[in-house]
Short mmCIF file of N, CA, C and O in Angstrom, two decimals:
data_model
loop_
_atom_site.label_atom_id
_atom_site.label_comp_id
_atom_site.label_asym_id
_atom_site.label_seq_id
_atom_site.Cartn_x
_atom_site.Cartn_y
_atom_site.Cartn_z
N MET V 1 0.84 -1.17 0.00
CA MET V 1 0.00 0.00 0.00
C MET V 1 0.88 1.24 0.00
O MET V 1 1.92 1.28 0.62
N LYS V 2 0.44 2.24 -0.72
CA LYS V 2 1.15 3.51 -0.76
C LYS V 2 0.45 4.49 0.17
O LYS V 2 -0.72 4.34 0.49
N TRP V 3 1.21 5.53 0.57
CA TRP V 3 0.71 6.54 1.51
C TRP V 3 0.94 7.92 0.95
O TRP V 3 1.97 8.19 0.36
N MET V 4 -0.06 8.80 1.12
CA MET V 4 0.05 10.17 0.64
C MET V 4 0.04 11.13 1.83
O MET V 4 -0.74 10.96 2.76
N LEU V 5 0.90 12.13 1.75
CA LEU V 5 0.92 13.18 2.77
C LEU V 5 -0.11 14.24 2.38
O LEU V 5 -0.07 14.77 1.28
N VAL V 6 -1.04 14.51 3.28
CA VAL V 6 -2.06 15.53 3.09
C VAL V 6 -1.86 16.56 4.20
O VAL V 6 -1.65 16.20 5.35
N VAL V 7 -1.89 17.83 3.85
CA VAL V 7 -1.75 18.90 4.84
C VAL V 7 -3.13 19.46 5.16
O VAL V 7 -3.91 19.76 4.25
N LEU V 8 -3.40 19.59 6.44
CA LEU V 8 -4.64 20.21 6.89
C LEU V 8 -4.32 21.64 7.28
O LEU V 8 -3.75 21.90 8.34
N VAL V 9 -4.63 22.57 6.39
CA VAL V 9 -4.33 23.98 6.61
C VAL V 9 -5.27 24.50 7.70
O VAL V 9 -6.48 24.34 7.60
N GLY V 10 -4.70 25.09 8.71
CA GLY V 10 -5.49 25.55 9.84
C GLY V 10 -6.09 24.38 10.61
O GLY V 10 -7.01 24.56 11.38
N GLY V 11 -5.57 23.18 10.37
CA GLY V 11 -6.09 21.99 11.02
C GLY V 11 -7.40 21.50 10.45
O GLY V 11 -7.98 20.56 10.94
N VAL V 12 -7.87 22.14 9.36
CA VAL V 12 -9.21 21.83 8.85
C VAL V 12 -9.22 21.52 7.36
O VAL V 12 -9.69 20.48 6.93
N SER V 13 -8.75 22.43 6.53
CA SER V 13 -8.88 22.32 5.08
C SER V 13 -7.80 21.43 4.49
O SER V 13 -6.63 21.79 4.52
N PRO V 14 -8.17 20.27 3.92
CA PRO V 14 -7.17 19.37 3.36
C PRO V 14 -6.59 19.89 2.04
O PRO V 14 -7.32 20.39 1.19
N VAL V 15 -5.28 19.77 1.92
CA VAL V 15 -4.60 20.14 0.68
C VAL V 15 -3.75 18.94 0.27
O VAL V 15 -2.91 18.46 1.03
N ASN V 16 -4.00 18.45 -0.91
CA ASN V 16 -3.27 17.32 -1.45
C ASN V 16 -1.86 17.77 -1.83
O ASN V 16 -1.70 18.72 -2.59
N THR V 17 -0.84 17.11 -1.32
CA THR V 17 0.54 17.48 -1.63
C THR V 17 1.10 16.73 -2.83
O THR V 17 2.15 17.09 -3.33
N ASP V 18 0.43 15.67 -3.26
CA ASP V 18 0.92 14.78 -4.31
C ASP V 18 2.23 14.10 -3.92
O ASP V 18 2.96 13.62 -4.78
N LEU V 19 2.55 14.07 -2.62
CA LEU V 19 3.71 13.35 -2.13
C LEU V 19 3.25 11.95 -1.73
O LEU V 19 2.49 11.79 -0.78
N VAL V 20 3.70 10.95 -2.48
CA VAL V 20 3.27 9.57 -2.26
C VAL V 20 4.49 8.76 -1.84
O VAL V 20 5.57 8.88 -2.44
N PHE V 21 4.32 7.92 -0.82
CA PHE V 21 5.41 7.13 -0.27
C PHE V 21 5.05 5.66 -0.30
O PHE V 21 3.89 5.29 -0.13
N ASP V 22 6.05 4.82 -0.49
CA ASP V 22 5.83 3.38 -0.47
C ASP V 22 5.65 2.86 0.94
O ASP V 22 4.93 1.89 1.17
N LYS V 23 6.31 3.50 1.91
CA LYS V 23 6.26 3.05 3.30
C LYS V 23 5.58 4.10 4.16
O LYS V 23 5.81 5.30 4.01
N PHE V 24 4.78 3.63 5.11
CA PHE V 24 4.12 4.51 6.06
C PHE V 24 5.15 5.29 6.87
O PHE V 24 4.97 6.49 7.12
N SER V 25 6.25 4.64 7.25
CA SER V 25 7.28 5.31 8.04
C SER V 25 7.91 6.46 7.27
O SER V 25 8.26 7.49 7.86
N ASP V 26 8.06 6.33 5.95
CA ASP V 26 8.60 7.42 5.14
C ASP V 26 7.64 8.61 5.11
O ASP V 26 8.04 9.76 5.14
N CYS V 27 6.35 8.31 5.03
CA CYS V 27 5.34 9.37 5.04
C CYS V 27 5.34 10.10 6.38
O CYS V 27 5.29 11.32 6.44
N LEU V 28 5.44 9.34 7.47
CA LEU V 28 5.50 9.96 8.80
C LEU V 28 6.75 10.82 8.96
O LEU V 28 6.70 11.89 9.58
N ALA V 29 7.86 10.38 8.39
CA ALA V 29 9.10 11.16 8.45
C ALA V 29 8.94 12.48 7.69
O ALA V 29 9.41 13.54 8.14
N ALA V 30 8.25 12.44 6.55
CA ALA V 30 8.00 13.66 5.78
C ALA V 30 7.08 14.60 6.55
O ALA V 30 7.27 15.82 6.54
N GLU V 31 6.09 14.05 7.23
CA GLU V 31 5.19 14.86 8.04
C GLU V 31 5.95 15.53 9.17
O GLU V 31 5.77 16.71 9.47
N GLU V 32 6.84 14.79 9.81
CA GLU V 32 7.67 15.34 10.88
C GLU V 32 8.57 16.45 10.36
O GLU V 32 8.73 17.50 10.99
N GLN V 33 9.14 16.25 9.18
CA GLN V 33 9.99 17.27 8.56
C GLN V 33 9.18 18.53 8.25
O GLN V 33 9.65 19.65 8.47
N MET V 34 7.95 18.36 7.77
CA MET V 34 7.08 19.50 7.50
C MET V 34 6.78 20.27 8.79
O MET V 34 6.87 21.49 8.85
N ARG V 35 6.45 19.52 9.86
CA ARG V 35 6.16 20.16 11.15
C ARG V 35 7.37 20.94 11.66
O ARG V 35 7.24 22.05 12.17
N GLN V 36 8.56 20.34 11.50
CA GLN V 36 9.78 21.00 11.95
C GLN V 36 10.05 22.27 11.15
O GLN V 36 10.48 23.28 11.69
N HIS V 37 9.74 22.23 9.85
CA HIS V 37 9.91 23.41 9.00
C HIS V 37 9.03 24.56 9.50
O HIS V 37 9.47 25.71 9.60
N TYR V 38 7.77 24.27 9.82
CA TYR V 38 6.87 25.29 10.34
C TYR V 38 7.36 25.81 11.69
O TYR V 38 7.29 27.00 11.97
N ALA V 39 7.85 24.91 12.56
CA ALA V 39 8.35 25.33 13.87
C ALA V 39 9.58 26.22 13.72
O ALA V 39 9.71 27.24 14.41
N ASP V 40 10.48 25.87 12.79
CA ASP V 40 11.68 26.68 12.54
C ASP V 40 11.29 28.06 12.01
O ASP V 40 11.87 29.07 12.41
N ALA V 41 10.31 28.10 11.11
CA ALA V 41 9.86 29.38 10.55
C ALA V 41 9.25 30.25 11.65
O ALA V 41 9.49 31.46 11.70
N PHE V 42 8.50 29.64 12.56
CA PHE V 42 7.91 30.40 13.66
C PHE V 42 9.00 30.94 14.59
O PHE V 42 8.94 32.10 15.01
N GLU V 43 9.99 30.12 14.91
CA GLU V 43 11.07 30.57 15.79
C GLU V 43 11.85 31.71 15.17
O GLU V 43 12.21 32.67 15.86
N ALA V 44 12.11 31.64 13.87
CA ALA V 44 12.82 32.73 13.19
C ALA V 44 11.99 34.01 13.22
O ALA V 44 12.51 35.10 13.49
N TRP V 45 10.68 33.87 12.97
CA TRP V 45 9.81 35.04 13.04
C TRP V 45 9.79 35.61 14.45
O TRP V 45 9.85 36.83 14.65
N ASP V 46 9.74 34.74 15.45
CA ASP V 46 9.66 35.17 16.84
C ASP V 46 10.90 35.96 17.26
O ASP V 46 10.79 36.98 17.94
N ARG V 47 12.08 35.49 16.85
CA ARG V 47 13.31 36.23 17.17
C ARG V 47 13.29 37.62 16.55
O ARG V 47 13.65 38.60 17.18
N MET V 48 12.86 37.69 15.29
CA MET V 48 12.80 38.98 14.60
C MET V 48 11.76 39.89 15.25
O MET V 48 12.01 41.06 15.50
N ALA V 49 10.60 39.35 15.56
CA ALA V 49 9.53 40.14 16.13
C ALA V 49 9.88 40.64 17.52
O ALA V 49 9.55 41.78 17.88
N ALA V 50 10.55 39.83 18.32
CA ALA V 50 10.92 40.25 19.67
C ALA V 50 11.84 41.46 19.63
O ALA V 50 11.77 42.33 20.50
N ALA V 51 12.66 41.55 18.60
CA ALA V 51 13.57 42.69 18.48
C ALA V 51 12.89 43.92 17.89
O ALA V 51 13.27 45.04 18.21
N ARG V 52 11.88 43.73 17.08
CA ARG V 52 11.26 44.86 16.37
C ARG V 52 10.00 45.41 17.02
O ARG V 52 9.72 46.60 16.91
N ILE V 53 9.21 44.57 17.63
CA ILE V 53 7.94 45.03 18.19
C ILE V 53 8.21 45.56 19.59
O ILE V 53 8.68 44.83 20.47
N GLU V 54 7.89 46.83 19.81
CA GLU V 54 8.25 47.49 21.06
C GLU V 54 7.32 47.13 22.22
O GLU V 54 7.77 46.84 23.31
N GLY V 55 6.04 47.21 22.03
CA GLY V 55 5.10 46.96 23.12
C GLY V 55 4.93 45.48 23.40
O GLY V 55 4.73 44.69 22.49
N ARG V 56 5.02 45.08 24.67
CA ARG V 56 4.88 43.67 25.04
C ARG V 56 3.50 43.14 24.65
O ARG V 56 3.38 42.03 24.18
N ARG V 57 2.48 43.97 24.84
CA ARG V 57 1.13 43.54 24.50
C ARG V 57 0.99 43.34 22.99
O ARG V 57 0.40 42.35 22.54
N ASP V 58 1.55 44.25 22.19
CA ASP V 58 1.51 44.11 20.73
C ASP V 58 2.28 42.88 20.28
O ASP V 58 1.85 42.16 19.37
N TYR V 59 3.41 42.63 20.94
CA TYR V 59 4.22 41.46 20.60
C TYR V 59 3.44 40.17 20.87
O TYR V 59 3.40 39.27 20.04
N ARG V 60 2.81 40.09 22.03
CA ARG V 60 2.05 38.88 22.36
C ARG V 60 0.90 38.65 21.39
O ARG V 60 0.64 37.53 20.97
N LYS V 61 0.22 39.73 21.01
CA LYS V 61 -0.90 39.61 20.07
C LYS V 61 -0.40 39.13 18.70
O LYS V 61 -0.97 38.22 18.10
N ALA V 62 0.69 39.74 18.22
CA ALA V 62 1.25 39.34 16.93
C ALA V 62 1.79 37.91 16.99
O ALA V 62 1.63 37.14 16.04
N ARG V 63 2.39 37.54 18.11
CA ARG V 63 2.94 36.18 18.27
C ARG V 63 1.82 35.14 18.25
O ARG V 63 1.96 34.09 17.62
N ASP V 64 0.72 35.44 18.92
CA ASP V 64 -0.41 34.51 18.91
C ASP V 64 -0.96 34.31 17.51
O ASP V 64 -1.25 33.19 17.09
N LEU V 65 -1.10 35.39 16.74
CA LEU V 65 -1.59 35.29 15.37
C LEU V 65 -0.64 34.49 14.49
O LEU V 65 -1.06 33.65 13.69
N GLN V 66 0.66 34.76 14.62
CA GLN V 66 1.65 34.05 13.81
C GLN V 66 1.71 32.57 14.18
O GLN V 66 1.82 31.72 13.31
N ALA V 67 1.60 32.28 15.46
CA ALA V 67 1.60 30.88 15.89
C ALA V 67 0.40 30.14 15.32
O ALA V 67 0.52 29.02 14.83
N LYS V 68 -0.76 30.79 15.35
CA LYS V 68 -1.96 30.17 14.80
C LYS V 68 -1.80 29.94 13.30
O LYS V 68 -2.16 28.90 12.77
N ARG V 69 -1.21 30.92 12.61
CA ARG V 69 -1.04 30.83 11.16
C ARG V 69 -0.07 29.72 10.78
O ARG V 69 -0.34 28.94 9.86
N LEU V 70 1.05 29.61 11.47
CA LEU V 70 2.06 28.64 11.09
C LEU V 70 1.90 27.27 11.75
O LEU V 70 2.09 26.24 11.12
N LEU V 71 1.56 27.26 13.02
CA LEU V 71 1.59 26.00 13.76
C LEU V 71 0.27 25.23 13.72
O LEU V 71 0.21 24.11 14.19
N SER V 72 -0.77 25.81 13.13
CA SER V 72 -2.03 25.07 13.04
C SER V 72 -2.11 24.23 11.77
O SER V 72 -3.06 23.48 11.59
N ASN V 73 -1.11 24.32 10.90
CA ASN V 73 -1.05 23.47 9.72
C ASN V 73 -0.44 22.13 10.14
O ASN V 73 0.66 22.10 10.66
N VAL V 74 -1.18 21.06 9.92
CA VAL V 74 -0.69 19.74 10.31
C VAL V 74 -0.76 18.81 9.11
O VAL V 74 -1.57 18.99 8.20
N GLY V 75 0.09 17.83 9.13
CA GLY V 75 0.10 16.83 8.07
C GLY V 75 -0.46 15.52 8.58
O GLY V 75 -0.43 15.24 9.78
N THR V 76 -0.97 14.74 7.67
CA THR V 76 -1.45 13.41 8.00
C THR V 76 -1.17 12.49 6.82
O THR V 76 -1.16 12.94 5.67
N CYS V 77 -0.92 11.24 7.11
CA CYS V 77 -0.66 10.26 6.06
C CYS V 77 -1.93 9.45 5.84
O CYS V 77 -2.50 8.92 6.79
N VAL V 78 -2.37 9.38 4.59
CA VAL V 78 -3.57 8.64 4.25
C VAL V 78 -3.24 7.59 3.21
O VAL V 78 -2.33 7.77 2.40
N PRO V 79 -3.97 6.47 3.23
CA PRO V 79 -3.74 5.44 2.21
C PRO V 79 -3.99 6.00 0.82
O PRO V 79 -4.86 6.83 0.62
N HIS V 80 -3.19 5.55 -0.12
CA HIS V 80 -3.31 6.04 -1.49
C HIS V 80 -3.30 4.83 -2.42
O HIS V 80 -2.37 4.03 -2.42
N GLY V 81 -4.37 4.72 -3.22
CA GLY V 81 -4.46 3.63 -4.18
C GLY V 81 -3.64 3.95 -5.42
O GLY V 81 -3.34 5.10 -5.70
N GLY V 82 -3.29 2.95 -6.15
CA GLY V 82 -2.53 3.16 -7.38
C GLY V 82 -3.43 3.37 -8.56
O GLY V 82 -4.64 3.18 -8.50
N GLY V 83 -2.86 3.80 -9.65
CA GLY V 83 -3.59 3.92 -10.91
C GLY V 83 -4.67 4.97 -10.88
O GLY V 83 -4.45 6.10 -10.52
N ASP V 84 -5.90 4.55 -11.28
CA ASP V 84 -6.99 5.51 -11.43
C ASP V 84 -7.78 5.73 -10.15
O ASP V 84 -8.75 6.46 -10.16
N GLN V 85 -7.38 5.12 -9.03
CA GLN V 85 -8.10 5.32 -7.79
C GLN V 85 -7.80 6.70 -7.23
O GLN V 85 -6.71 7.24 -7.40
N GLN V 86 -8.76 7.26 -6.53
CA GLN V 86 -8.60 8.56 -5.90
C GLN V 86 -8.08 8.36 -4.48
O GLN V 86 -8.37 7.35 -3.85
N PRO V 87 -7.33 9.33 -3.95
CA PRO V 87 -6.87 9.22 -2.57
C PRO V 87 -8.05 9.24 -1.60
O PRO V 87 -9.12 9.75 -1.93
N VAL V 88 -7.82 8.70 -0.42
CA VAL V 88 -8.86 8.60 0.58
C VAL V 88 -9.17 9.96 1.20
O VAL V 88 -10.25 10.20 1.69
N ALA V 89 -8.22 10.90 1.15
CA ALA V 89 -8.41 12.22 1.77
C ALA V 89 -9.60 12.93 1.16
O ALA V 89 -9.83 12.85 -0.04
N PRO V 90 -10.37 13.63 1.99
CA PRO V 90 -11.52 14.35 1.45
C PRO V 90 -11.07 15.46 0.51
O PRO V 90 -10.09 16.12 0.75
N GLN V 91 -11.80 15.62 -0.55
CA GLN V 91 -11.49 16.66 -1.53
C GLN V 91 -12.59 17.71 -1.47
O GLN V 91 -13.76 17.38 -1.30
N GLN V 92 -12.23 18.95 -1.65
CA GLN V 92 -13.24 20.00 -1.67
C GLN V 92 -13.95 19.96 -3.01
O GLN V 92 -13.32 19.84 -4.06
N GLN V 93 -15.27 20.05 -2.95
CA GLN V 93 -16.08 20.00 -4.16
C GLN V 93 -16.27 21.41 -4.71
O GLN V 93 -16.49 22.34 -3.95
N PRO V 94 -16.21 21.58 -6.02
CA PRO V 94 -16.47 22.91 -6.58
C PRO V 94 -17.94 23.26 -6.38
O PRO V 94 -18.80 22.37 -6.33
N PRO V 95 -18.26 24.53 -6.26
CA PRO V 95 -19.66 24.91 -6.07
C PRO V 95 -20.49 24.56 -7.29
O PRO V 95 -20.01 24.58 -8.42
N ALA V 96 -21.75 24.25 -7.03
CA ALA V 96 -22.67 23.91 -8.13
C ALA V 96 -22.92 25.15 -8.99
O ALA V 96 -23.11 26.24 -8.48
N THR V 97 -22.91 24.96 -10.30
CA THR V 97 -23.12 26.09 -11.20
C THR V 97 -24.53 26.11 -11.77
O THR V 97 -24.86 26.96 -12.56
N SER V 98 -25.34 25.15 -11.36
CA SER V 98 -26.71 25.08 -11.87
C SER V 98 -27.55 26.22 -11.29
O SER V 98 -27.36 26.65 -10.18
N SER V 99 -28.51 26.68 -12.06
CA SER V 99 -29.39 27.73 -11.57
C SER V 99 -30.50 27.17 -10.70
O SER V 99 -31.19 27.90 -10.03
N GLN V 100 -30.70 25.84 -10.72
CA GLN V 100 -31.70 25.22 -9.88
C GLN V 100 -31.09 24.92 -8.52
O GLN V 100 -29.91 24.62 -8.41
N PRO V 101 -31.89 24.96 -7.46
CA PRO V 101 -31.37 24.60 -6.14
C PRO V 101 -30.94 23.13 -6.13
O PRO V 101 -31.55 22.29 -6.80
N ALA V 102 -29.90 22.83 -5.38
CA ALA V 102 -29.36 21.47 -5.35
C ALA V 102 -30.34 20.47 -4.74
O ALA V 102 -30.30 19.30 -5.06
N ALA V 103 -31.24 20.91 -3.86
CA ALA V 103 -32.15 20.00 -3.19
C ALA V 103 -33.30 19.55 -4.10
O ALA V 103 -33.96 18.58 -3.81
N THR V 104 -33.54 20.22 -5.20
CA THR V 104 -34.63 19.87 -6.10
C THR V 104 -34.15 18.82 -7.09
O THR V 104 -33.25 19.08 -7.87
N PRO V 105 -34.74 17.61 -7.05
CA PRO V 105 -34.30 16.59 -8.01
C PRO V 105 -34.78 16.92 -9.42
O PRO V 105 -35.84 17.52 -9.62
N SER V 106 -34.00 16.53 -10.40
CA SER V 106 -34.40 16.78 -11.78
C SER V 106 -35.43 15.72 -12.18
O SER V 106 -35.39 14.60 -11.72
N PRO V 107 -36.37 16.07 -13.05
CA PRO V 107 -37.40 15.11 -13.46
C PRO V 107 -36.77 13.93 -14.22
O PRO V 107 -35.85 14.12 -15.00
N GLN V 108 -37.27 12.76 -13.95
CA GLN V 108 -36.78 11.56 -14.60
C GLN V 108 -37.71 11.20 -15.77
O GLN V 108 -38.92 11.35 -15.66
N PRO V 109 -37.15 10.71 -16.88
CA PRO V 109 -38.01 10.32 -18.01
C PRO V 109 -38.86 9.10 -17.63
O PRO V 109 -38.45 8.26 -16.86
N THR V 110 -40.04 9.06 -18.18
CA THR V 110 -40.96 7.95 -17.93
C THR V 110 -40.52 6.76 -18.79
O THR V 110 -40.31 6.91 -19.99
N PRO V 111 -40.37 5.59 -18.18
CA PRO V 111 -39.96 4.42 -18.98
C PRO V 111 -41.05 4.02 -19.97
O PRO V 111 -42.22 4.09 -19.67
N ARG V 112 -40.62 3.64 -21.15
CA ARG V 112 -41.59 3.19 -22.17
C ARG V 112 -41.55 1.67 -22.24
O ARG V 112 -40.49 1.08 -22.21
N GLY V 113 -42.68 1.07 -22.35
CA GLY V 113 -42.71 -0.37 -22.33
C GLY V 113 -43.37 -0.94 -23.45
O GLY V 113 -43.73 -1.45 -24.26
#
């Protein structure tokens, strides 16, 4: 079985990375590397912000927002089928473009016998 790394942006919205691994352990290692990248980016931002933002209250507010933005993105490994199969991760559906409401079923033709 193959495994795909999917990122949950803000912990909610799935984004397909198209990163497919033969081993589950390799997928988990990639997820850990992604998490570490976000943590490193936050630490670099925090060092810069601590030096530039003068007010302690403003710094804490900005730090909380940046932490939420960077550290709420999480990865997960999901089974991935080969060939024409779709990944198990939920995909966002495009909005309906029909002028009729989605709850109204379309009329079905009457069978002829």
